[in-house]
mmCIF file of C-alpha atoms and ligand atoms in Angstrom:
data_model
loop_
_atom_site.group_PDB
_atom_site.id
_atom_site.type_symbol
_atom_site.label_atom_id
_atom_site.label_comp_id
_atom_site.label_asym_id
_atom_site.label_seq_id
_atom_site.Cartn_x
_atom_site.Cartn_y
_atom_site.Cartn_z
ATOM 1 C CA MET O 1 104.850 94.574 116.635
ATOM 2 C CA ARG O 2 102.066 93.409 114.138
ATOM 3 C CA GLU O 3 100.693 90.278 113.704
ATOM 4 C CA ILE O 4 98.508 87.960 111.249
ATOM 5 C CA LEU O 5 96.977 85.146 112.374
ATOM 6 C CA LEU O 6 96.534 82.438 109.556
ATOM 7 C CA PRO O 7 93.875 79.057 109.880
ATOM 8 C CA LEU O 8 95.918 75.716 109.756
ATOM 9 C CA PRO O 9 93.557 74.222 107.026
ATOM 10 C CA GLY O 10 91.588 70.813 108.431
ATOM 11 C CA TRP O 11 92.489 72.030 111.944
ATOM 12 C CA ASP O 12 90.730 74.133 114.406
ATOM 13 C CA GLU O 13 93.637 76.240 114.947
ATOM 14 C CA SER O 14 95.755 79.002 113.654
ATOM 15 C CA TYR O 15 99.428 80.184 113.568
ATOM 16 C CA ARG O 16 100.757 83.232 113.591
ATOM 17 C CA LEU O 17 102.725 85.625 111.543
ATOM 18 C CA LEU O 18 104.853 88.064 113.334
ATOM 19 C CA ILE O 19 106.658 91.460 111.698
ATOM 20 C CA GLY O 20 108.875 93.618 113.531
ATOM 21 C CA PRO O 21 112.154 95.326 113.454
ATOM 22 C CA GLY O 22 114.607 93.244 116.012
ATOM 23 C CA LEU O 23 112.183 90.339 116.070
ATOM 24 C CA ARG O 24 115.290 88.200 115.017
ATOM 25 C CA LEU O 25 117.099 88.844 118.286
ATOM 26 C CA ASN O 26 113.925 87.408 120.130
ATOM 27 C CA LEU O 27 113.888 84.477 117.851
ATOM 28 C CA GLY O 28 113.615 81.703 120.502
ATOM 29 C CA GLN O 29 111.446 83.395 123.021
ATOM 30 C CA LEU O 30 109.192 83.450 120.524
ATOM 31 C CA LEU O 31 109.434 79.704 120.038
ATOM 32 C CA VAL O 32 109.097 78.962 123.413
ATOM 33 C CA PRO O 33 104.960 78.859 123.421
ATOM 34 C CA LEU O 34 105.306 76.495 120.714
ATOM 35 C CA SER O 35 106.629 73.417 122.867
ATOM 36 C CA LEU O 36 108.824 72.849 119.506
ATOM 37 C CA PRO O 37 111.437 70.081 120.392
ATOM 38 C CA ARG O 38 114.321 71.542 121.875
ATOM 39 C CA ARG O 39 116.978 70.575 119.356
ATOM 40 C CA LEU O 40 116.334 72.388 116.296
ATOM 41 C CA PHE O 41 118.440 73.135 112.593
ATOM 42 C CA LEU O 42 118.857 75.992 111.183
ATOM 43 C CA VAL O 43 118.749 75.496 107.192
ATOM 44 C CA SER O 44 119.894 79.178 105.296
ATOM 45 C CA ASP O 45 122.237 79.598 102.253
ATOM 46 C CA ARG O 46 125.790 80.758 102.653
ATOM 47 C CA LYS O 47 125.182 84.214 101.669
ATOM 48 C CA VAL O 48 122.173 84.842 104.457
ATOM 49 C CA ALA O 49 124.325 82.486 106.916
ATOM 50 C CA ARG O 50 127.246 84.618 106.698
ATOM 51 C CA LEU O 51 125.413 87.908 107.523
ATOM 52 C CA HIS O 52 122.738 86.914 109.489
ATOM 53 C CA ALA O 53 122.989 83.371 111.219
ATOM 54 C CA ALA O 54 125.364 84.125 114.446
ATOM 55 C CA PRO O 55 122.788 86.234 116.135
ATOM 56 C CA VAL O 56 120.045 84.053 115.462
ATOM 57 C CA VAL O 57 121.581 81.302 116.717
ATOM 58 C CA LYS O 58 122.539 83.114 120.017
ATOM 59 C CA ALA O 59 118.579 83.808 120.713
ATOM 60 C CA LEU O 60 118.086 80.404 120.119
ATOM 61 C CA LYS O 61 120.508 79.250 122.759
ATOM 62 C CA ALA O 62 119.770 82.533 124.810
ATOM 63 C CA ALA O 63 116.186 80.663 125.185
ATOM 64 C CA GLY O 64 117.439 77.044 126.088
ATOM 65 C CA PHE O 65 117.593 75.528 121.909
ATOM 66 C CA ALA O 66 120.246 73.426 121.025
ATOM 67 C CA ALA O 67 120.589 74.880 117.189
ATOM 68 C CA GLU O 68 122.705 73.404 114.111
ATOM 69 C CA LEU O 69 122.951 75.478 111.053
ATOM 70 C CA LEU O 70 123.429 73.498 107.939
ATOM 71 C CA SER O 71 123.864 75.666 104.492
ATOM 72 C CA VAL O 72 123.437 75.756 101.077
ATOM 73 C CA PRO O 73 124.622 77.623 97.821
ATOM 74 C CA PRO O 74 122.926 80.712 97.589
ATOM 75 C CA GLY O 75 120.304 80.819 94.374
ATOM 76 C CA GLU O 76 118.009 78.701 92.866
ATOM 77 C CA ARG O 77 120.354 76.198 91.738
ATOM 78 C CA SER O 78 119.828 74.901 95.492
ATOM 79 C CA LYS O 79 116.211 74.316 94.957
ATOM 80 C CA THR O 80 117.208 70.663 93.633
ATOM 81 C CA TRP O 81 116.542 67.015 94.593
ATOM 82 C CA ALA O 82 120.149 66.393 95.187
ATOM 83 C CA VAL O 83 120.470 69.326 97.217
ATOM 84 C CA ALA O 84 117.235 68.086 99.164
ATOM 85 C CA GLN O 85 118.774 64.679 99.698
ATOM 86 C CA ARG O 86 122.488 66.225 101.157
ATOM 87 C CA LEU O 87 120.742 68.030 103.486
ATOM 88 C CA ALA O 88 118.337 65.084 104.899
ATOM 89 C CA ARG O 89 122.084 62.899 104.874
ATOM 90 C CA GLU O 90 123.608 65.318 106.591
ATOM 91 C CA LEU O 91 120.851 65.536 109.351
ATOM 92 C CA LEU O 92 121.006 61.799 109.536
ATOM 93 C CA ALA O 93 124.917 61.859 109.866
ATOM 94 C CA ARG O 94 124.404 64.695 112.677
ATOM 95 C CA GLY O 95 121.390 62.339 114.706
ATOM 96 C CA ALA O 96 118.528 64.544 113.745
ATOM 97 C CA ASP O 97 115.182 62.000 114.196
ATOM 98 C CA ARG O 98 111.352 62.833 114.569
ATOM 99 C CA ARG O 99 112.180 65.160 117.648
ATOM 100 C CA THR O 100 113.435 67.647 115.582
ATOM 101 C CA ALA O 101 112.386 71.318 114.165
ATOM 102 C CA PHE O 102 113.542 72.963 110.932
ATOM 103 C CA ILE O 103 113.807 76.867 110.964
ATOM 104 C CA ALA O 104 114.511 78.143 107.267
ATOM 105 C CA LEU O 105 116.580 81.505 107.570
ATOM 106 C CA GLY O 106 116.519 83.040 103.789
ATOM 107 C CA GLY O 107 114.816 84.044 101.236
ATOM 108 C CA GLY O 108 112.302 81.861 98.922
ATOM 109 C CA VAL O 109 114.623 79.704 97.865
ATOM 110 C CA VAL O 110 115.653 78.581 101.434
ATOM 111 C CA GLY O 111 112.196 78.724 102.327
ATOM 112 C CA ASP O 112 110.619 76.113 99.242
ATOM 113 C CA LEU O 113 113.353 74.092 100.189
ATOM 114 C CA THR O 114 113.461 73.826 103.653
ATOM 115 C CA GLY O 115 109.774 73.953 103.861
ATOM 116 C CA PHE O 116 109.602 70.860 101.437
ATOM 117 C CA LEU O 117 112.231 68.869 103.589
ATOM 118 C CA ALA O 118 110.538 69.898 106.489
ATOM 119 C CA SER O 119 107.232 68.028 105.257
ATOM 120 C CA ILE O 120 108.779 64.838 104.091
ATOM 121 C CA PHE O 121 111.623 64.182 106.395
ATOM 122 C CA MET O 122 110.908 61.492 108.974
ATOM 123 C CA ARG O 123 107.006 61.562 107.619
ATOM 124 C CA GLY O 124 107.120 65.689 108.682
ATOM 125 C CA VAL O 125 109.103 67.961 111.276
ATOM 126 C CA PRO O 126 107.779 71.209 112.303
ATOM 127 C CA CYS O 127 109.216 73.922 110.569
ATOM 128 C CA VAL O 128 109.409 77.952 111.093
ATOM 129 C CA GLN O 129 109.975 80.199 108.288
ATOM 130 C CA VAL O 130 112.086 83.109 108.789
ATOM 131 C CA PRO O 131 112.470 85.160 105.241
ATOM 132 C CA THR O 132 115.337 87.787 104.776
ATOM 133 C CA THR O 133 113.943 88.723 101.755
ATOM 134 C CA LEU O 134 111.197 91.483 100.700
ATOM 135 C CA LEU O 135 109.833 88.453 98.672
ATOM 136 C CA ALA O 136 109.866 86.003 100.557
ATOM 137 C CA MET O 137 108.714 88.443 103.422
ATOM 138 C CA VAL O 138 105.371 89.168 101.374
ATOM 139 C CA ASP O 139 104.750 86.154 99.253
ATOM 140 C CA ALA O 140 106.893 83.282 99.365
ATOM 141 C CA ALA O 141 106.767 82.449 103.067
ATOM 142 C CA ILE O 142 103.087 83.157 103.373
ATOM 143 C CA GLY O 143 100.979 80.115 102.049
ATOM 144 C CA GLY O 144 102.658 76.855 103.075
ATOM 145 C CA LYS O 145 103.511 75.853 99.584
ATOM 146 C CA THR O 146 106.888 74.517 98.957
ATOM 147 C CA ALA O 147 108.811 73.256 95.992
ATOM 148 C CA ILE O 148 112.055 71.869 94.625
ATOM 149 C CA ASN O 149 112.878 71.818 91.090
ATOM 150 C CA LEU O 150 113.042 69.517 88.374
ATOM 151 C CA PRO O 151 115.259 69.467 85.279
ATOM 152 C CA GLU O 152 111.624 69.679 83.126
ATOM 153 C CA GLY O 153 110.646 72.998 84.917
ATOM 154 C CA LYS O 154 110.343 75.226 88.056
ATOM 155 C CA ASN O 155 107.986 73.572 91.322
ATOM 156 C CA LEU O 156 107.386 70.413 89.941
ATOM 157 C CA LEU O 157 107.712 68.640 93.231
ATOM 158 C CA GLY O 158 106.183 69.798 96.245
ATOM 159 C CA THR O 159 103.728 69.902 99.290
ATOM 160 C CA PHE O 160 101.370 71.859 100.931
ATOM 161 C CA TYR O 161 102.756 72.331 104.501
ATOM 162 C CA GLN O 162 102.046 74.871 107.041
ATOM 163 C CA PRO O 163 104.673 76.215 108.952
ATOM 164 C CA ARG O 164 104.454 76.521 112.910
ATOM 165 C CA LEU O 165 105.505 80.081 112.969
ATOM 166 C CA VAL O 166 106.522 83.112 110.448
ATOM 167 C CA VAL O 167 108.937 85.618 111.696
ATOM 168 C CA ILE O 168 109.566 88.619 109.766
ATOM 169 C CA ASP O 169 112.249 90.963 110.933
ATOM 170 C CA PRO O 170 112.467 93.987 108.344
ATOM 171 C CA GLU O 171 115.898 94.601 109.708
ATOM 172 C CA PHE O 172 117.154 91.849 107.490
ATOM 173 C CA LEU O 173 116.311 93.749 104.486
ATOM 174 C CA GLY O 174 119.088 96.346 105.424
ATOM 175 C CA THR O 175 121.558 93.958 103.316
ATOM 176 C CA LEU O 176 119.458 93.157 100.463
ATOM 177 C CA PRO O 177 121.165 93.972 97.367
ATOM 178 C CA PRO O 178 119.149 96.452 95.131
ATOM 179 C CA ALA O 179 117.883 93.971 92.362
ATOM 180 C CA GLU O 180 116.670 92.041 95.441
ATOM 181 C CA ARG O 181 114.607 94.687 96.702
ATOM 182 C CA ARG O 182 113.133 94.999 93.581
ATOM 183 C CA ASN O 183 112.276 91.756 93.055
ATOM 184 C CA GLY O 184 110.153 92.349 96.347
ATOM 185 C CA LEU O 185 108.730 95.780 95.805
ATOM 186 C CA ALA O 186 106.943 94.349 92.533
ATOM 187 C CA GLU O 187 105.072 91.938 94.928
ATOM 188 C CA VAL O 188 104.151 94.450 97.300
ATOM 189 C CA ALA O 189 103.161 96.620 94.299
ATOM 190 C CA LYS O 190 100.793 93.966 93.012
ATOM 191 C CA ALA O 191 99.116 93.320 96.225
ATOM 192 C CA GLY O 192 98.482 97.079 96.573
ATOM 193 C CA PHE O 193 97.026 96.829 93.206
ATOM 194 C CA ILE O 194 94.950 93.893 93.576
ATOM 195 C CA ARG O 195 93.702 94.971 97.545
ATOM 196 C CA ASP O 196 94.882 97.860 98.886
ATOM 197 C CA PRO O 197 94.976 101.216 97.094
ATOM 198 C CA GLU O 198 96.133 102.837 100.423
ATOM 199 C CA LEU O 199 99.288 100.588 100.229
ATOM 200 C CA LEU O 200 99.953 101.726 96.402
ATOM 201 C CA GLN O 201 99.367 105.555 98.286
ATOM 202 C CA ARG O 202 102.349 104.771 100.600
ATOM 203 C CA LEU O 203 104.624 103.425 98.122
ATOM 204 C CA GLU O 204 104.093 106.659 95.963
ATOM 205 C CA THR O 205 104.994 108.560 98.987
ATOM 206 C CA GLY O 206 107.472 106.547 100.842
ATOM 207 C CA ARG O 207 109.314 105.579 97.296
ATOM 208 C CA GLY O 208 113.335 106.623 97.545
ATOM 209 C CA ARG O 209 113.450 106.048 101.405
ATOM 210 C CA LEU O 210 111.050 103.009 102.210
ATOM 211 C CA PHE O 211 114.169 101.067 103.221
ATOM 212 C CA LYS O 212 115.375 103.779 105.657
ATOM 213 C CA ASP O 213 112.243 103.845 107.176
ATOM 214 C CA ARG O 214 111.898 101.072 109.428
ATOM 215 C CA GLU O 215 108.091 102.286 110.448
ATOM 216 C CA GLU O 216 107.004 102.704 107.169
ATOM 217 C CA LEU O 217 108.750 99.218 106.050
ATOM 218 C CA THR O 218 106.822 97.485 108.748
ATOM 219 C CA GLU O 219 103.662 98.561 107.612
ATOM 220 C CA ILE O 220 104.277 98.363 104.055
ATOM 221 C CA ILE O 221 105.435 94.838 104.666
ATOM 222 C CA TYR O 222 102.474 94.220 106.814
ATOM 223 C CA ARG O 223 99.667 95.174 104.422
ATOM 224 C CA ALA O 224 101.526 93.608 101.685
ATOM 225 C CA ALA O 225 101.767 90.012 103.991
ATOM 226 C CA ALA O 226 98.003 90.531 105.061
ATOM 227 C CA ILE O 227 96.598 90.370 101.395
ATOM 228 C CA LYS O 228 98.626 87.050 100.649
ATOM 229 C CA ALA O 229 97.474 85.941 104.061
ATOM 230 C CA GLN O 230 93.531 86.955 103.043
ATOM 231 C CA VAL O 231 94.075 85.233 100.171
ATOM 232 C CA VAL O 232 95.274 82.286 100.596
ATOM 233 C CA ALA O 233 93.293 81.817 103.972
ATOM 234 C CA ALA O 234 89.998 81.902 101.478
ATOM 235 C CA ASP O 235 91.522 79.345 99.082
ATOM 236 C CA GLU O 236 94.753 77.123 99.996
ATOM 237 C CA ARG O 237 94.721 75.083 97.164
ATOM 238 C CA GLU O 238 94.475 77.584 94.663
ATOM 239 C CA SER O 239 91.531 77.082 93.177
ATOM 240 C CA GLY O 240 89.439 80.271 92.746
ATOM 241 C CA LEU O 241 90.302 83.623 95.058
ATOM 242 C CA ARG O 242 94.038 82.474 94.889
ATOM 243 C CA ARG O 243 94.155 83.425 91.173
ATOM 244 C CA ILE O 244 94.090 87.075 91.603
ATOM 245 C CA LEU O 245 97.931 86.644 92.818
ATOM 246 C CA ASN O 246 98.516 86.098 89.451
ATOM 247 C CA PHE O 247 98.217 90.017 88.569
ATOM 248 C CA GLY O 248 101.178 90.774 86.075
ATOM 249 C CA HIS O 249 102.277 87.308 86.124
ATOM 250 C CA THR O 250 100.738 85.775 83.061
ATOM 251 C CA LEU O 251 102.706 87.622 81.274
ATOM 252 C CA GLY O 252 105.756 88.019 83.440
ATOM 253 C CA HIS O 253 106.549 84.325 83.758
ATOM 254 C CA ALA O 254 106.338 84.197 79.662
ATOM 255 C CA LEU O 255 108.848 86.734 79.509
ATOM 256 C CA GLU O 256 110.743 85.229 82.368
ATOM 257 C CA GLN O 257 110.677 82.274 79.891
ATOM 258 C CA ALA O 258 111.515 83.769 76.797
ATOM 259 C CA SER O 259 114.373 85.366 78.273
ATOM 260 C CA ARG O 260 115.299 82.058 79.533
ATOM 261 C CA PHE O 261 115.395 83.395 82.971
ATOM 262 C CA LYS O 262 117.553 86.010 82.403
ATOM 263 C CA LEU O 263 115.150 88.855 83.313
ATOM 264 C CA PRO O 264 114.921 88.924 86.964
ATOM 265 C CA HIS O 265 111.442 87.664 88.300
ATOM 266 C CA GLY O 266 110.638 91.223 89.281
ATOM 267 C CA GLN O 267 110.923 93.082 86.444
ATOM 268 C CA ALA O 268 109.371 90.394 84.763
ATOM 269 C CA VAL O 269 106.408 90.610 86.822
ATOM 270 C CA ALA O 270 106.658 94.760 86.233
ATOM 271 C CA PHE O 271 106.580 94.546 82.831
ATOM 272 C CA GLY O 272 103.683 92.082 83.119
ATOM 273 C CA MET O 273 101.635 94.413 85.111
ATOM 274 C CA LEU O 274 102.056 97.311 83.110
ATOM 275 C CA ALA O 275 100.459 95.132 80.184
ATOM 276 C CA ALA O 276 97.698 93.963 82.709
ATOM 277 C CA LEU O 277 97.028 97.866 83.339
ATOM 278 C CA GLU O 278 96.716 98.460 79.630
ATOM 279 C CA LEU O 279 94.489 95.433 79.052
ATOM 280 C CA SER O 280 92.823 96.483 82.082
ATOM 281 C CA ARG O 281 91.931 99.922 80.155
ATOM 282 C CA ARG O 282 90.628 98.397 77.043
ATOM 283 C CA LEU O 283 89.009 95.463 78.597
ATOM 284 C CA ALA O 284 87.546 95.963 81.985
ATOM 285 C CA GLY O 285 87.158 99.614 81.733
ATOM 286 C CA LEU O 286 89.904 100.700 84.058
ATOM 287 C CA PRO O 287 89.778 104.075 84.124
ATOM 288 C CA ALA O 288 92.749 106.022 81.864
ATOM 289 C CA ASP O 289 93.935 107.456 85.052
ATOM 290 C CA GLU O 290 94.294 104.720 86.728
ATOM 291 C CA ALA O 291 96.364 102.837 84.451
ATOM 292 C CA ARG O 292 98.391 105.847 84.152
ATOM 293 C CA ARG O 293 98.775 106.232 87.636
ATOM 294 C CA GLY O 294 99.778 102.736 88.383
ATOM 295 C CA SER O 295 102.493 102.727 85.310
ATOM 296 C CA ARG O 296 103.742 105.793 86.638
ATOM 297 C CA LEU O 297 103.815 104.063 90.326
ATOM 298 C CA ILE O 298 105.862 100.861 88.483
ATOM 299 C CA ARG O 299 108.476 102.852 86.872
ATOM 300 C CA ASP O 300 109.231 105.221 90.161
ATOM 301 C CA LEU O 301 110.125 102.116 91.967
ATOM 302 C CA GLY O 302 112.818 101.466 89.394
ATOM 303 C CA LEU O 303 110.636 98.779 87.927
ATOM 304 C CA ALA O 304 109.908 97.958 84.217
ATOM 305 C CA ARG O 305 112.528 100.646 82.957
ATOM 306 C CA ARG O 306 114.540 99.158 80.222
ATOM 307 C CA PRO O 307 112.232 97.123 77.518
ATOM 308 C CA PRO O 308 113.740 93.789 77.326
ATOM 309 C CA ALA O 309 115.352 93.230 73.978
ATOM 310 C CA LEU O 310 112.954 89.496 73.185
ATOM 311 C CA ASP O 311 111.118 87.981 70.262
ATOM 312 C CA PRO O 312 107.504 88.776 70.747
ATOM 313 C CA GLN O 313 106.912 85.485 68.984
ATOM 314 C CA ALA O 314 108.952 83.719 71.372
ATOM 315 C CA VAL O 315 106.954 85.167 74.477
ATOM 316 C CA LEU O 316 103.573 84.750 72.898
ATOM 317 C CA ALA O 317 104.597 81.077 72.701
ATOM 318 C CA ALA O 318 105.514 80.859 76.132
ATOM 319 C CA LEU O 319 101.909 82.482 77.063
ATOM 320 C CA PRO O 320 99.582 79.303 79.075
ATOM 321 C CA MET O 321 97.037 78.829 75.949
ATOM 322 C CA ASP O 322 93.192 77.626 77.257
ATOM 323 C CA LYS O 323 93.063 74.535 75.125
ATOM 324 C CA LYS O 324 89.661 74.016 75.280
ATOM 325 C CA ARG O 325 89.236 77.623 72.998
ATOM 326 C CA GLN O 326 91.601 76.234 70.805
ATOM 327 C CA GLY O 327 94.505 78.495 71.577
ATOM 328 C CA LYS O 328 92.655 81.757 70.893
ATOM 329 C CA ASP O 329 91.945 83.462 73.876
ATOM 330 C CA LEU O 330 93.873 83.571 77.577
ATOM 331 C CA VAL O 331 92.726 83.639 81.164
ATOM 332 C CA PHE O 332 94.095 87.124 82.346
ATOM 333 C CA VAL O 333 93.929 88.514 86.088
ATOM 334 C CA LEU O 334 92.844 92.314 85.388
ATOM 335 C CA LEU O 335 91.657 95.420 87.067
ATOM 336 C CA HIS O 336 88.435 97.353 86.776
ATOM 337 C CA ARG O 337 89.547 99.452 89.675
ATOM 338 C CA ILE O 338 92.852 99.501 91.196
ATOM 339 C CA GLY O 339 91.807 97.293 94.244
ATOM 340 C CA GLU O 340 88.938 95.312 92.153
ATOM 341 C CA PRO O 341 90.079 92.305 90.366
ATOM 342 C CA VAL O 342 88.270 90.360 87.767
ATOM 343 C CA ILE O 343 88.967 87.502 86.274
ATOM 344 C CA GLN O 344 88.981 87.721 82.432
ATOM 345 C CA GLU O 345 88.670 84.610 80.566
ATOM 346 C CA ASP O 346 88.696 85.442 77.156
ATOM 347 C CA THR O 347 91.340 87.470 76.646
ATOM 348 C CA PRO O 348 92.186 87.953 72.841
ATOM 349 C CA LEU O 349 95.220 86.664 71.846
ATOM 350 C CA PRO O 350 95.725 89.390 69.285
ATOM 351 C CA LEU O 351 94.915 92.173 71.326
ATOM 352 C CA VAL O 352 97.656 90.440 74.129
ATOM 353 C CA ALA O 353 100.233 90.735 71.140
ATOM 354 C CA GLU O 354 99.606 94.009 70.313
ATOM 355 C CA VAL O 355 99.582 95.543 73.813
ATOM 356 C CA LEU O 356 103.044 93.567 74.239
ATOM 357 C CA GLY O 357 104.867 95.630 71.209
ATOM 358 C CA GLU O 358 103.239 99.005 73.097
ATOM 359 C CA VAL O 359 103.941 98.763 76.033
ATOM 360 C CA ILE O 360 106.878 95.882 76.656
ATOM 361 C CA ILE O 361 108.813 94.946 73.683
ATOM 362 C CA GLY O 362 108.169 98.385 71.616
ATOM 363 C CA GLY O 363 109.045 100.194 75.308
ATOM 364 C CA GLY O 364 106.498 102.777 75.159
ATOM 365 C CA GLY O 365 103.948 103.757 77.789
HETATM 366 N N1 NAD G 1 106.258 79.143 97.858
HETATM 367 C C1 NAD G 1 105.531 80.004 97.185
HETATM 368 O O1 NAD G 1 104.459 80.347 97.666
HETATM 369 C C2 NAD G 1 106.758 80.879 96.610
HETATM 370 C C3 NAD G 1 106.475 81.929 96.072
HETATM 371 C C4 NAD G 1 106.940 83.155 95.380
HETATM 372 C C5 NAD G 1 107.938 82.959 95.452
HETATM 373 N N2 NAD G 1 108.661 81.575 95.929
HETATM 374 C C6 NAD G 1 110.248 80.965 95.087
HETATM 375 O O2 NAD G 1 110.983 81.734 95.691
HETATM 376 C C7 NAD G 1 112.130 81.897 95.068
HETATM 377 C C8 NAD G 1 112.743 83.211 94.929
HETATM 378 O O3 NAD G 1 113.005 83.704 96.434
HETATM 379 P P1 NAD G 1 113.814 84.937 96.747
HETATM 380 O O4 NAD G 1 113.631 85.798 95.702
HETATM 381 O O5 NAD G 1 113.767 85.414 98.208
HETATM 382 O O6 NAD G 1 115.189 84.422 96.404
HETATM 383 P P2 NAD G 1 116.671 83.954 97.087
HETATM 384 O O7 NAD G 1 115.954 83.078 98.084
HETATM 385 O O8 NAD G 1 117.311 83.107 95.829
HETATM 386 O O9 NAD G 1 117.303 85.080 97.422
HETATM 387 C C9 NAD G 1 117.758 85.982 96.347
HETATM 388 C C10 NAD G 1 119.250 86.125 96.563
HETATM 389 O O10 NAD G 1 119.412 86.964 97.819
HETATM 390 C C11 NAD G 1 120.245 86.844 98.826
HETATM 391 N N3 NAD G 1 119.903 87.281 100.241
HETATM 392 C C12 NAD G 1 118.648 86.747 100.972
HETATM 393 N N4 NAD G 1 118.509 87.289 101.990
HETATM 394 C C13 NAD G 1 119.625 88.221 101.952
HETATM 395 C C14 NAD G 1 119.976 89.539 102.561
HETATM 396 N N5 NAD G 1 118.949 89.678 104.025
HETATM 397 N N6 NAD G 1 120.674 90.143 102.478
HETATM 398 C C15 NAD G 1 121.652 89.914 101.546
HETATM 399 N N7 NAD G 1 121.435 88.801 100.459
HETATM 400 C C16 NAD G 1 120.370 88.249 101.054
HETATM 401 C C17 NAD G 1 120.201 85.342 98.722
HETATM 402 O O11 NAD G 1 121.413 84.698 99.369
HETATM 403 C C18 NAD G 1 120.332 85.072 97.507
HETATM 404 O O12 NAD G 1 121.411 85.581 96.899
HETATM 405 C C19 NAD G 1 112.219 81.208 93.970
HETATM 406 O O13 NAD G 1 112.447 80.111 94.142
HETATM 407 C C20 NAD G 1 110.392 81.700 93.941
HETATM 408 O O14 NAD G 1 110.038 79.747 93.269
HETATM 409 C C21 NAD G 1 108.000 80.790 96.357
#
């Protein structure tokens, strides 16, 4: 088992993130030292609940907890006020009060929704995150950001609310569909690009059999999760250092938006990273062989293979422009070397347009 300690901001305390195959079967025992209320509500989506809830509930009951399951429809459409309210009312109908705790069993959607509800239900009840997608294991479940969406946009209502424990069991990934695996792999690669060349090397050698080798998968999740943990621990509220987590995401978000969210998040980030590597070569001094190595890895992971059929103007229009600079320059996270990010405050829009045409929409690279 691997362990990462995360500080609780404002408190002289920390909470643990545990990673190990089979940990879900021991969840109840892992909760005992936390002095949680005996009554627990497990929140999941219906698909994850069907695949994975029974052994988790059994493990909780074996440790003396009363565990009840609540489920929501799978997918982004559950990150809404309506679903949060329905859950809260169902909790009340089942007699939940301040002396309860929530367990989020699922991907980033369930984690964000459950964390959000935990932060406001009865002015806050404890929450434990048990992520079941690779993306949630290395990203969404770490850092304490919670949110739901509004019709106006994603993640517009949310809180910072740290869980009491994060339990990561790589064995959940055995049932994760390939497209969802790729969403997570894009974030793992990102972690390597910004902070951990050895992680990239492990991805290069292990690709193709990553999900079959439990030990290697555990190590890769540990390394990627540790990077997110280090960055958010240093910068909980996203002022400075946390910006490096946006590597590949500036253009990635614009691509997602221009595709009206038809392009999967992982693919959008992968294309964003391809463009960021090329911009890094031109603006930040990234050696050409490192840029090539990065692009090759992204494609070898099954990412950014088919160029999206998008209108380049729509993509550029979706980029976050710096208004103070009259809309001419953009802030990008680039790499000086692999593992050495730099914040490029004045990336010229025409250069971004050129790279977008060459590397993404034109399908070259
Ligand atoms: N809070 C944060 O810091 C943060 C960071 C990144 C992303 N997010 C949020 O995370 C969400 C995306 O998370 P996601 O990619 O995990 O999506 P998700 O939660 O929708 O899960 C993707 C799909 O995989 C299924 N699934 C989950 N685990 C499974 C398993 N083990 N086996 C089979 N199927 C499984 C789910 O039912 C769902 O259909 C977005 O809403 C995003 O905004 C939050």
